[in-house]
Coordinates of C-alpha atoms in Angstrom, one line a residue:
Chain P
M291 CA -21.9 31.8 -6.8
S292 CA -24.1 32.3 -3.7
E293 CA -24.8 35.9 -4.6
V294 CA -25.9 34.7 -8.0
A295 CA -28.4 32.3 -6.4
L296 CA -29.7 34.9 -4.0
N297 CA -30.3 37.5 -6.7
G298 CA -32.0 34.9 -8.7
T299 CA -34.6 34.1 -6.0
T300 CA -35.1 37.4 -4.2
A301 CA -35.1 39.9 -7.1
T302 CA -38.6 39.0 -8.2
T303 CA -39.5 42.6 -8.8
S304 CA -36.6 43.4 -11.0
A305 CA -36.7 42.7 -14.7
A306 CA -37.2 39.1 -15.9
L307 CA -34.1 39.7 -18.0
S308 CA -31.8 39.7 -15.0
R309 CA -33.6 36.6 -13.6
A310 CA -33.0 34.8 -16.9
S311 CA -29.3 35.8 -17.0
A312 CA -28.9 34.6 -13.4
L313 CA -30.4 31.3 -14.3
N314 CA -28.2 31.1 -17.3
R315 CA -25.1 31.7 -15.2
L316 CA -26.3 29.0 -12.8
R317 CA -26.7 26.6 -15.6
L318 CA -23.3 27.5 -17.0
S319 CA -21.6 26.9 -13.6
D320 CA -23.5 23.6 -13.4
V321 CA -22.2 22.4 -16.8
V322 CA -18.7 23.6 -16.0
F323 CA -18.6 21.7 -12.7
R324 CA -19.9 18.5 -14.4
E325 CA -17.4 18.7 -17.2
L326 CA -14.6 19.3 -14.6
T327 CA -15.4 16.1 -12.9
R328 CA -15.5 14.3 -16.2
V329 CA -12.0 15.8 -17.0
A330 CA -10.8 14.4 -13.7
I331 CA -12.2 10.9 -14.6
F332 CA -10.2 11.0 -17.9
A333 CA -7.1 12.1 -16.0
V334 CA -7.3 9.0 -14.0
L335 CA -7.8 6.9 -17.2
A336 CA -4.9 8.8 -18.8
L337 CA -2.7 8.1 -15.8
L338 CA -3.0 4.3 -16.1
S339 CA -2.6 4.3 -19.9
G340 CA 0.2 6.7 -19.6
V341 CA 2.1 4.4 -17.2
I342 CA 1.5 1.3 -19.5
L343 CA 2.6 3.3 -22.6
A344 CA 5.7 4.8 -21.0
L345 CA 6.8 1.4 -19.8
I346 CA 6.2 -0.2 -23.1
I347 CA 8.1 2.6 -25.0
G348 CA 10.9 2.6 -22.5
S349 CA 11.4 -1.2 -22.7
V350 CA 11.4 -1.4 -26.6
P351 CA 15.3 -1.2 -27.0
A352 CA 15.8 -4.0 -24.5
L353 CA 13.0 -6.2 -25.7
S354 CA 14.1 -5.8 -29.4
A355 CA 17.8 -6.5 -28.5
F356 CA 17.1 -9.6 -26.4
G357 CA 13.7 -10.8 -27.5
L358 CA 12.0 -13.5 -25.5
S359 CA 15.4 -14.6 -24.1
F360 CA 15.2 -11.6 -21.8
V361 CA 12.8 -13.5 -19.5
T362 CA 14.6 -16.8 -19.8
T363 CA 18.3 -15.9 -19.2
E364 CA 20.0 -15.4 -15.9
V365 CA 23.0 -13.2 -17.1
W366 CA 22.9 -9.6 -15.8
N367 CA 26.1 -8.1 -17.0
P368 CA 26.3 -4.2 -17.3
V369 CA 29.9 -4.3 -18.7
T370 CA 29.1 -6.6 -21.7
E371 CA 25.5 -5.2 -21.9
K372 CA 23.9 -8.7 -21.6
F373 CA 20.7 -8.6 -19.6
G374 CA 18.4 -11.3 -18.6
A375 CA 15.4 -11.0 -16.2
L376 CA 15.3 -14.5 -14.9
A377 CA 16.9 -13.9 -11.6
P378 CA 14.7 -10.9 -10.6
I379 CA 11.5 -12.6 -11.7
Y380 CA 12.4 -15.7 -9.8
G381 CA 13.3 -13.7 -6.8
T382 CA 10.0 -11.7 -6.9
L383 CA 8.0 -14.9 -7.1
V384 CA 9.8 -16.8 -4.4
T385 CA 9.9 -14.0 -1.9
S386 CA 6.2 -13.3 -2.5
A387 CA 5.4 -17.1 -2.1
I388 CA 7.2 -17.3 1.2
A389 CA 5.4 -14.1 2.3
M390 CA 2.0 -15.7 1.5
V391 CA 2.8 -19.0 3.1
I392 CA 3.4 -17.2 6.3
A393 CA 0.9 -14.4 6.1
V394 CA -2.2 -16.2 4.8
P395 CA -2.6 -18.7 7.7
V396 CA -1.6 -16.1 10.3
G397 CA -3.9 -13.4 8.7
L398 CA -6.9 -15.8 8.6
M399 CA -6.3 -16.9 12.2
V400 CA -6.1 -13.2 13.4
A401 CA -9.4 -12.5 11.6
F402 CA -10.9 -15.7 13.2
F403 CA -9.8 -14.3 16.5
L404 CA -11.1 -10.8 15.9
T405 CA -14.6 -12.0 14.6
Q406 CA -15.3 -15.1 16.7
L407 CA -13.2 -15.0 19.9
C408 CA -12.2 -11.5 20.8
P409 CA -14.3 -9.8 23.6
L410 CA -16.1 -6.8 22.0
W411 CA -14.2 -4.0 23.9
L412 CA -10.9 -5.4 22.6
R413 CA -11.9 -5.7 19.0
R414 CA -11.4 -2.2 17.9
P415 CA -8.1 -1.5 19.6
I416 CA -6.6 -4.8 18.2
A417 CA -7.9 -4.1 14.7
I418 CA -6.5 -0.6 14.8
A419 CA -3.1 -1.8 15.9
I420 CA -3.0 -4.3 13.1
E421 CA -4.0 -1.7 10.6
L422 CA -1.3 0.7 11.9
L423 CA 1.1 -2.1 10.9
A424 CA -0.1 -1.5 7.3
G425 CA 0.6 2.3 7.7
I426 CA 4.2 2.0 8.6
P427 CA 6.3 3.0 5.6
S428 CA 8.1 0.2 3.9
I429 CA 11.5 1.9 4.4
I430 CA 11.0 1.5 8.1
Y431 CA 10.5 -2.3 7.7
G432 CA 13.7 -2.1 5.6
I433 CA 16.0 -0.4 8.0
W434 CA 14.5 -2.5 10.8
G435 CA 15.1 -5.7 8.8
L436 CA 18.6 -4.8 8.0
F437 CA 19.8 -3.9 11.4
V438 CA 17.6 -5.9 13.7
F439 CA 15.9 -8.9 12.0
A440 CA 18.7 -10.0 9.6
P441 CA 21.4 -10.3 12.3
F442 CA 18.9 -12.2 14.5
L443 CA 18.1 -14.7 11.7
Q444 CA 21.8 -15.0 11.0
K445 CA 22.7 -15.8 14.6
H446 CA 19.7 -17.9 15.7
I447 CA 17.4 -19.1 13.1
Q448 CA 19.4 -19.7 10.0
P449 CA 22.1 -22.0 11.6
F450 CA 19.3 -24.0 13.1
L451 CA 17.6 -24.4 9.8
I452 CA 20.8 -25.5 8.1
D453 CA 21.7 -28.0 10.8
T454 CA 18.1 -29.4 10.9
F455 CA 17.7 -30.0 7.3
D456 CA 21.3 -31.0 6.6
G457 CA 21.1 -34.5 4.9
V458 CA 17.4 -34.3 4.3
P459 CA 17.1 -34.8 0.5
G460 CA 15.4 -31.9 -1.3
L461 CA 15.2 -29.7 1.8
Q462 CA 19.0 -29.8 2.2
D463 CA 19.3 -27.6 -0.9
V464 CA 16.5 -25.2 0.0
F465 CA 18.2 -24.4 3.3
A466 CA 21.8 -24.6 2.1
G467 CA 24.8 -22.3 2.4
P468 CA 26.3 -20.0 5.0
P469 CA 23.8 -18.0 7.1
Y470 CA 24.2 -14.5 5.5
G471 CA 21.3 -13.0 7.5
I472 CA 20.2 -11.1 4.4
G473 CA 18.6 -13.1 1.6
V474 CA 15.4 -14.4 0.1
L475 CA 14.0 -15.9 3.3
T476 CA 14.5 -12.6 5.2
A477 CA 12.9 -10.7 2.4
G478 CA 10.0 -13.1 2.3
F479 CA 9.5 -12.9 6.1
I480 CA 9.5 -9.1 6.1
L481 CA 7.0 -9.1 3.2
A482 CA 4.8 -11.4 5.3
I483 CA 4.7 -8.9 8.2
M484 CA 3.9 -6.2 5.6
V485 CA 1.0 -8.0 4.0
L486 CA -0.5 -9.5 7.1
P487 CA -2.7 -6.3 7.9
F488 CA -4.2 -6.4 4.3
I489 CA -5.2 -10.0 4.5
T490 CA -6.5 -9.6 8.1
A491 CA -8.5 -6.5 7.3
I492 CA -10.3 -7.9 4.3
S493 CA -10.9 -11.3 5.9
R494 CA -12.3 -9.6 9.0
D495 CA -14.7 -7.5 6.8
V496 CA -16.0 -10.5 4.9
F497 CA -16.2 -12.7 8.0
D498 CA -18.4 -10.0 9.7
A499 CA -20.7 -10.1 6.7
V500 CA -21.7 -13.7 7.3
P501 CA -25.4 -13.8 8.3
P502 CA -25.6 -14.5 12.1
V503 CA -28.5 -17.0 11.4
L504 CA -26.0 -19.3 9.6
K505 CA -23.6 -19.3 12.4
E506 CA -26.3 -19.6 15.0
A507 CA -27.8 -22.6 13.2
A508 CA -24.4 -24.3 13.3
Y509 CA -23.9 -23.6 16.9
G510 CA -27.4 -24.9 17.5
L511 CA -26.4 -28.2 16.1
G512 CA -23.6 -28.3 18.7
C513 CA -20.6 -27.2 16.5
T514 CA -17.6 -25.9 18.1
R515 CA -16.3 -22.4 17.4
W516 CA -13.6 -23.8 15.2
E517 CA -16.1 -26.1 13.3
V518 CA -18.4 -23.1 12.7
F519 CA -15.4 -21.1 11.4
K520 CA -14.2 -23.9 9.2
H521 CA -17.4 -25.4 7.8
V522 CA -19.7 -22.3 7.7
V523 CA -17.8 -19.0 7.8
L524 CA -14.9 -19.9 5.5
P525 CA -16.9 -21.6 2.7
F526 CA -19.4 -18.8 2.8
T527 CA -16.7 -16.1 2.4
R528 CA -14.3 -18.1 0.2
V529 CA -14.5 -15.6 -2.7
G530 CA -13.8 -12.6 -0.6
V531 CA -11.0 -14.2 1.3
I532 CA -9.2 -15.1 -2.0
G533 CA -9.8 -11.6 -3.1
G534 CA -8.0 -10.3 0.0
V535 CA -5.2 -12.8 -0.4
M536 CA -4.7 -11.7 -4.0
L537 CA -4.7 -8.1 -2.9
G538 CA -1.9 -8.9 -0.4
L539 CA 0.0 -10.8 -3.0
G540 CA -0.2 -7.7 -5.3
R541 CA 1.4 -5.8 -2.4
A542 CA 4.1 -8.3 -1.9
L543 CA 5.0 -8.6 -5.6
G544 CA 5.5 -4.8 -6.0
E545 CA 7.0 -4.0 -2.6
T546 CA 10.3 -2.2 -3.1
M547 CA 12.2 -0.6 -0.2
A548 CA 11.8 -3.3 2.5
V549 CA 13.0 -5.9 0.1
T550 CA 15.9 -3.8 -1.3
F551 CA 17.4 -3.4 2.2
V552 CA 17.6 -7.2 2.9
I553 CA 17.7 -9.2 -0.3
G554 CA 21.4 -8.8 -1.0
N555 CA 21.0 -7.7 -4.6
A556 CA 22.7 -10.7 -6.3
H557 CA 21.4 -11.6 -9.9
T558 CA 21.5 -15.3 -9.3
V559 CA 18.9 -18.1 -9.3
S560 CA 19.7 -20.0 -6.3
A561 CA 17.9 -23.1 -5.0
S562 CA 18.7 -22.1 -1.4
I563 CA 16.3 -19.5 0.2
L564 CA 19.1 -18.5 2.6
A565 CA 21.1 -17.2 -0.3
P566 CA 21.0 -13.5 -1.4
G567 CA 19.0 -12.8 -4.5
T568 CA 17.1 -10.0 -6.0
T569 CA 13.6 -9.0 -7.0
I570 CA 12.4 -6.9 -9.9
S571 CA 11.7 -3.9 -7.7
A572 CA 14.9 -4.2 -5.8
S573 CA 16.9 -4.3 -9.0
I574 CA 15.3 -1.2 -10.3
A575 CA 15.7 0.7 -7.0
N576 CA 19.3 -0.3 -6.7
E577 CA 20.6 0.1 -10.2
F578 CA 18.4 2.6 -12.0
T579 CA 20.3 5.9 -11.1
E580 CA 23.6 4.2 -11.8
A581 CA 22.5 2.7 -15.1
V582 CA 24.8 3.9 -17.9
G583 CA 23.7 3.4 -21.5
D584 CA 20.4 3.2 -23.0
L585 CA 20.3 -0.6 -23.0
Y586 CA 20.9 -0.8 -19.3
T587 CA 18.2 1.7 -18.6
S588 CA 15.8 0.1 -21.0
S589 CA 16.4 -3.3 -19.5
L590 CA 15.4 -2.0 -16.1
I591 CA 12.3 -0.4 -17.5
A592 CA 11.5 -3.7 -19.2
L593 CA 11.7 -5.2 -15.7
G594 CA 9.3 -2.7 -14.5
L595 CA 6.9 -3.5 -17.3
I596 CA 7.1 -7.2 -16.4
L597 CA 6.4 -6.4 -12.7
F598 CA 3.5 -4.1 -13.7
V599 CA 1.9 -6.9 -15.9
I600 CA 2.2 -9.4 -13.2
T601 CA 0.7 -7.1 -10.5
F602 CA -2.0 -6.0 -12.9
I603 CA -3.2 -9.5 -13.5
V604 CA -3.1 -10.4 -9.8
L605 CA -4.9 -7.2 -8.7
A606 CA -7.4 -7.6 -11.5
I607 CA -8.3 -11.0 -10.2
A608 CA -8.5 -9.7 -6.7
R609 CA -10.9 -6.9 -7.8
Y610 CA -12.9 -9.3 -9.8
M611 CA -13.3 -11.7 -6.8
L612 CA -14.3 -8.8 -4.4
L613 CA -16.7 -7.5 -7.0
R614 CA -18.3 -10.9 -7.3
L615 CA -18.7 -11.0 -3.6
Q616 CA -20.4 -7.6 -3.5
Q617 CA -22.9 -8.7 -6.3
Q618 CA -23.5 -11.9 -4.4
G619 CA -24.3 -9.8 -1.3
R620 CA -27.0 -7.8 -3.1
Chain T
M119 CA -19.5 -49.0 23.7
A120 CA -21.3 -46.6 21.5
E121 CA -21.4 -44.1 24.4
I122 CA -17.6 -44.3 24.8
R123 CA -16.9 -43.8 21.2
K124 CA -19.2 -40.7 21.1
N125 CA -17.3 -39.3 24.1
A126 CA -14.0 -39.9 22.4
L127 CA -15.3 -38.1 19.3
Y128 CA -16.6 -35.2 21.4
A129 CA -13.2 -35.0 23.2
R130 CA -11.4 -34.9 19.9
R131 CA -13.7 -32.2 18.6
R132 CA -13.2 -30.2 21.8
M133 CA -9.4 -30.6 21.5
R134 CA -9.3 -29.5 17.9
D135 CA -11.4 -26.4 18.9
S136 CA -9.1 -25.5 21.8
M137 CA -6.1 -26.0 19.6
A138 CA -7.5 -23.8 16.8
T139 CA -8.5 -21.0 19.3
S140 CA -5.0 -21.1 20.9
L141 CA -3.5 -20.8 17.5
A142 CA -5.7 -17.8 16.9
Y143 CA -4.6 -16.2 20.1
A144 CA -0.9 -17.0 19.1
A145 CA -1.4 -15.5 15.6
T146 CA -2.8 -12.3 17.1
L147 CA 0.0 -12.0 19.5
F148 CA 2.4 -12.6 16.6
G149 CA 0.9 -9.8 14.6
L150 CA 0.8 -7.3 17.5
G151 CA 4.3 -8.4 18.6
W152 CA 5.8 -7.0 15.4
L153 CA 4.1 -3.6 15.9
V154 CA 5.5 -3.4 19.4
L155 CA 8.9 -4.7 18.4
I156 CA 9.3 -2.3 15.5
L157 CA 8.2 0.7 17.5
A158 CA 10.4 -0.3 20.4
V159 CA 13.5 -0.7 18.2
L160 CA 12.7 2.6 16.5
L161 CA 12.4 4.4 19.7
F162 CA 15.5 2.9 21.1
H163 CA 17.7 3.7 18.1
G164 CA 15.9 6.9 17.1
F165 CA 15.8 8.8 20.4
G166 CA 19.5 8.5 20.9
G167 CA 20.2 10.7 17.9
L168 CA 17.3 13.1 18.5
S169 CA 18.6 16.5 19.3
L170 CA 18.0 20.1 18.3
S171 CA 20.7 19.9 15.6
V172 CA 18.6 17.3 13.7
F173 CA 16.2 20.1 12.9
T174 CA 18.8 22.9 12.4
E175 CA 21.6 21.5 10.4
N176 CA 21.9 20.0 6.9
T177 CA 22.8 16.4 6.1
P178 CA 26.5 16.0 6.9
P179 CA 29.4 14.7 4.7
P180 CA 30.5 11.2 5.8
G181 CA 32.2 11.1 9.1
S182 CA 30.9 14.3 10.7
D183 CA 27.8 15.3 12.6
G184 CA 24.9 17.1 11.1
G185 CA 21.1 17.1 11.0
L186 CA 18.3 16.4 8.6
L187 CA 17.0 19.9 8.0
N188 CA 17.3 19.9 4.2
A189 CA 15.8 16.5 3.9
I190 CA 12.8 17.5 6.1
V191 CA 12.2 20.7 4.2
G192 CA 12.5 18.8 0.9
S193 CA 10.0 16.2 2.1
I194 CA 7.5 18.9 3.3
V195 CA 7.8 21.0 0.0
M196 CA 7.3 17.9 -2.3
T197 CA 4.5 16.5 -0.1
V198 CA 2.6 19.9 -0.1
L199 CA 3.0 20.3 -3.8
A200 CA 1.8 16.7 -4.4
I201 CA -1.3 17.3 -2.3
V202 CA -2.0 20.5 -4.1
I203 CA -1.8 18.8 -7.5
G204 CA -3.4 15.5 -6.4
T205 CA -6.4 16.3 -4.2
P206 CA -8.4 18.5 -6.6
I207 CA -8.2 15.9 -9.3
G208 CA -8.9 13.2 -6.9
I209 CA -12.0 14.9 -5.3
L210 CA -13.4 15.8 -8.6
A211 CA -13.0 12.3 -10.0
G212 CA -14.4 10.8 -6.8
T213 CA -17.4 13.3 -7.2
Y214 CA -18.1 12.0 -10.7
L215 CA -18.0 8.4 -9.5
A216 CA -20.4 9.0 -6.6
E217 CA -22.7 11.7 -8.0
Y218 CA -22.9 11.7 -11.8
G219 CA -21.8 8.2 -12.9
R220 CA -23.2 6.0 -10.2
H221 CA -24.4 3.4 -12.7
D222 CA -22.7 4.2 -16.0
K223 CA -20.1 1.9 -17.7
L224 CA -17.4 4.6 -17.8
A225 CA -17.6 5.0 -14.0
S226 CA -17.2 1.3 -13.4
V227 CA -14.2 1.2 -15.7
V228 CA -12.6 4.1 -13.9
R229 CA -13.4 2.6 -10.5
F230 CA -11.6 -0.5 -11.5
I231 CA -8.6 1.3 -13.0
N232 CA -8.4 3.5 -9.9
D233 CA -8.2 0.4 -7.7
I234 CA -5.4 -0.9 -9.9
L235 CA -3.6 2.5 -9.5
L236 CA -4.2 2.3 -5.7
S237 CA -2.2 -0.8 -5.4
A238 CA 0.2 -0.4 -8.3
P239 CA 3.8 -0.8 -7.2
S240 CA 5.1 2.7 -6.4
I241 CA 8.4 2.0 -8.1
V242 CA 6.6 1.7 -11.4
I243 CA 5.1 5.2 -10.8
G244 CA 8.7 6.4 -10.4
L245 CA 9.8 4.9 -13.7
F246 CA 6.7 6.4 -15.4
I247 CA 7.6 9.9 -14.1
Y248 CA 11.2 9.4 -15.1
E249 CA 10.1 8.6 -18.6
V250 CA 7.7 11.5 -19.0
M251 CA 9.4 14.2 -16.9
V252 CA 13.0 13.5 -15.9
A253 CA 14.2 12.2 -19.3
P254 CA 12.7 15.0 -21.4
M255 CA 13.9 17.7 -19.0
G256 CA 17.3 16.2 -18.9
H257 CA 17.7 16.4 -15.1
F258 CA 16.2 15.2 -11.8
S259 CA 14.0 17.7 -10.1
G260 CA 11.8 18.4 -7.1
Y261 CA 8.9 18.9 -9.5
A262 CA 9.3 15.4 -10.9
G263 CA 9.4 14.0 -7.3
A264 CA 6.2 16.0 -6.3
V265 CA 4.3 14.8 -9.5
A266 CA 5.3 11.2 -8.8
L267 CA 3.8 11.6 -5.3
A268 CA 0.7 13.3 -6.7
V269 CA 0.1 10.2 -8.9
I270 CA 0.1 8.2 -5.7
V271 CA -2.2 10.7 -4.0
I272 CA -4.9 10.7 -6.6
P273 CA -6.2 7.1 -6.3
V274 CA -6.3 7.4 -2.5
V275 CA -8.4 10.5 -2.6
V276 CA -10.7 9.2 -5.4
R277 CA -11.5 6.2 -3.4
T278 CA -12.2 7.9 -0.1
T279 CA -14.2 10.8 -1.7
E280 CA -16.4 8.3 -3.5
D281 CA -16.9 6.2 -0.5
M282 CA -17.7 9.1 1.8
L283 CA -20.0 10.9 -0.7
R284 CA -21.9 7.6 -1.0
L285 CA -22.6 7.7 2.7
V286 CA -24.5 10.9 2.4
P287 CA -28.2 10.1 2.5
D288 CA -30.0 10.6 -0.8
T289 CA -32.8 12.3 1.0
L290 CA -30.5 15.2 1.5
R291 CA -29.9 15.4 -2.3
E292 CA -33.5 15.2 -3.0
A293 CA -34.3 17.9 -0.6
A294 CA -31.8 20.2 -2.2
A295 CA -33.2 19.3 -5.7
S296 CA -36.7 20.1 -4.6
I297 CA -35.9 23.7 -3.8
G298 CA -34.4 24.1 -7.2
L299 CA -30.7 23.9 -6.4
P300 CA -28.7 22.9 -9.5
R301 CA -26.9 19.7 -9.1
S302 CA -23.4 21.1 -8.9
H303 CA -24.5 23.5 -6.1
M304 CA -26.2 20.6 -4.3
I305 CA -22.8 18.7 -4.5
V306 CA -20.7 21.6 -3.4
R307 CA -23.0 22.9 -0.7
I308 CA -24.8 19.9 0.7
A309 CA -22.9 16.7 -0.3
Y310 CA -19.3 18.0 0.3
R311 CA -20.4 19.6 3.6
A312 CA -22.0 16.4 4.8
A313 CA -18.9 14.3 3.7
R314 CA -16.2 16.8 4.8
A315 CA -14.8 14.8 7.6
G316 CA -14.5 11.7 5.4
I317 CA -12.9 13.7 2.6
V318 CA -10.3 15.2 5.0
T319 CA -9.6 11.8 6.3
G320 CA -8.8 10.6 2.8
I321 CA -6.4 13.5 2.3
L322 CA -4.7 12.8 5.7
L323 CA -4.3 9.2 4.7
A324 CA -2.8 10.3 1.4
I325 CA -0.3 12.5 3.2
A326 CA 0.6 9.6 5.5
R327 CA 1.0 7.3 2.5
I328 CA 3.3 9.6 0.6
S329 CA 5.4 10.9 3.5
G330 CA 7.0 7.6 3.8
E331 CA 7.3 6.8 0.0
T332 CA 10.8 6.2 -1.1
A333 CA 10.7 4.2 -4.3
P334 CA 9.1 6.9 -6.6
L335 CA 11.5 9.5 -5.4
L336 CA 14.7 7.6 -6.0
F337 CA 15.0 8.5 -9.7
T338 CA 12.6 11.5 -9.9
A339 CA 13.7 13.9 -7.1
L340 CA 17.0 12.0 -6.6
N341 CA 18.7 13.5 -3.6
N342 CA 20.8 16.5 -2.6
Q343 CA 23.4 16.8 0.1
F344 CA 22.8 20.6 0.5
W345 CA 20.2 23.1 1.4
S346 CA 17.9 23.4 -1.7
V347 CA 14.4 24.7 -2.2
N348 CA 14.9 25.0 -5.9
M349 CA 12.1 22.7 -7.3
N350 CA 13.8 22.5 -10.6
A351 CA 16.9 20.9 -9.2
P352 CA 17.4 17.5 -7.5
M353 CA 15.9 17.7 -4.1
P354 CA 16.6 15.8 -0.9
S355 CA 13.8 14.0 1.0
L356 CA 13.7 12.2 4.3
P357 CA 13.0 8.7 3.0
V358 CA 15.7 8.8 0.3
V359 CA 18.2 10.2 2.9
I360 CA 17.3 7.3 5.2
F361 CA 17.9 4.8 2.4
Q362 CA 21.3 6.2 1.5
F363 CA 22.5 6.7 5.1
A364 CA 21.2 3.4 6.5
L365 CA 23.1 1.5 3.8
S366 CA 26.3 3.4 4.3
P367 CA 29.2 2.2 6.5
Y368 CA 29.4 5.4 8.5
E369 CA 28.1 5.3 12.0
E370 CA 26.9 9.0 12.1
W371 CA 24.9 8.5 8.9
Q372 CA 23.3 5.3 10.3
S373 CA 22.4 7.1 13.5
L374 CA 20.8 9.9 11.5
A375 CA 18.9 7.3 9.4
W376 CA 17.3 5.9 12.6
T377 CA 16.4 9.3 13.8
G378 CA 14.8 10.0 10.4
A379 CA 13.0 6.7 10.5
L380 CA 11.6 7.6 13.9
L381 CA 10.4 11.1 12.7
I382 CA 8.6 9.6 9.7
T383 CA 7.0 6.8 11.6
V384 CA 5.7 9.2 14.3
T385 CA 4.3 11.4 11.6
V386 CA 2.7 8.7 9.7
L387 CA 1.2 7.1 12.7
A388 CA 0.0 10.4 14.1
L389 CA -1.7 11.2 10.8
S390 CA -3.5 7.9 10.5
I391 CA -4.7 8.1 14.1
I392 CA -6.0 11.6 13.6
A393 CA -7.6 10.5 10.3
R394 CA -9.3 7.6 12.1
S395 CA -10.6 9.6 15.0
L396 CA -12.1 12.2 12.5
T397 CA -14.3 9.5 11.0
A398 CA -14.9 7.6 14.2
R399 CA -16.4 10.6 15.9
K400 CA -19.0 10.9 13.1
S401 CA -20.1 7.3 13.3

């Protein structure tokens, strides 16, 4: 292409014809490049619609066989080919809820530390370290959770929880049963560690975007650092923080491998968070290659569809929130 | 009297502040503690099994020694193919978003969809590729695994390419236009060159992301106990082997799983640190 351009500009003495044809070639390559980028755009569009379409088509047999009862029944029996998604849906929601209960306060506090308390020279190393946590593949969290964290919980934390809450109405059932080590609580805890960096990173970014004048005004009134954070920074960045939290929630809902290792894969809805359970993604990962028969496969794909719809909604809200923040900033 | 009450109030506010700040310190230590703990455990378990045979022998049958050679090669082959498929599409789409469609409706829709794809559960991508490739072909294959990984690469590259191109000052573009350079030439010669470090960063981050991905490979590439570079057949990969070996009752397998986990983590962390330093130097 460069030769074409050079010829077009230097060959002023040669026939005007060659100049015109060179220009034409330039114009052509210009159009071709532009159209290529448009094709790539439509490829991205096609990807998402392809995912949705494939999931819908794949789950038709299961959904037509079970109808709405698919999401309301707990039975999951490959032998009699009766499938209900209640246990995986329940497990997905509960593990994610546990993860958010732990990760949101911790993530916000880390961001508070990074933006308001941390000495400048330490800021970057700590931020990078926390972001490296996000880069560790989920299978690593899984193997670590299974061999290190679950036995630790089983020996030390879970017996303590069971003893402490024994006899307390309500909580007694939440922390009931033998300490398996693996189970819903363990999965939720590992998810919390995994989404922590996402929440921290976004909160830090939005906290940094607070105009210094606002903070200085509050300090000038004699506010403490915590008061400035709570009454000035947080209200100002509410929308962005919620967006970041939703983004973390989207991650937690769809996370597969880490959960698969430690959840125990039991298709039951149990009140106790110490009991083994399953999530949508763990069920698919554990059973898909072994699924015999169209109905079994289709039921697992239907699970995938449900997961995709849930995460789509959560992520859409997150993006909307962050977008609103951007427009606010303008 | 009023003086005392004011002092009490002040003391309470001071106390609340120091409580909150110490909580913030604790939270940061908590977050960093996990990183240290995970890396320490990985080094402890992984180094024990690290030997030359890990890189020269294939995955063993239960109860005997072996290595991870076929899994490592499978991972590399599928990762390379995924990058080859994914980056051109990603860079071109990112170019459209940053250069041609800055303000049009289509671009904002695509931007939104790309963000959804970026955080979509990777297991769902696996199901999608199973439906469109594995089921019609009738068998699991390395191709299917590579395409599944490419689907994960695309949104990462689109996002970073757009972000990096947007950092290129418009004055550069205007200067190029003023000497009569067509738009596509301006993009390829000027904008790409200015944003090169950033775009490479995006590709490195994409490699880091997919080299640990397990879920989309489980039922696309499946696994293979033996040496195989046939892309049209089931193909082993490091993450899937780790998954299988870690959950097995055999000690040799579990030890290999730890070694594999160490290899993946070191690779991923090295890639992300290189990627970071590439962009850090520029700014």
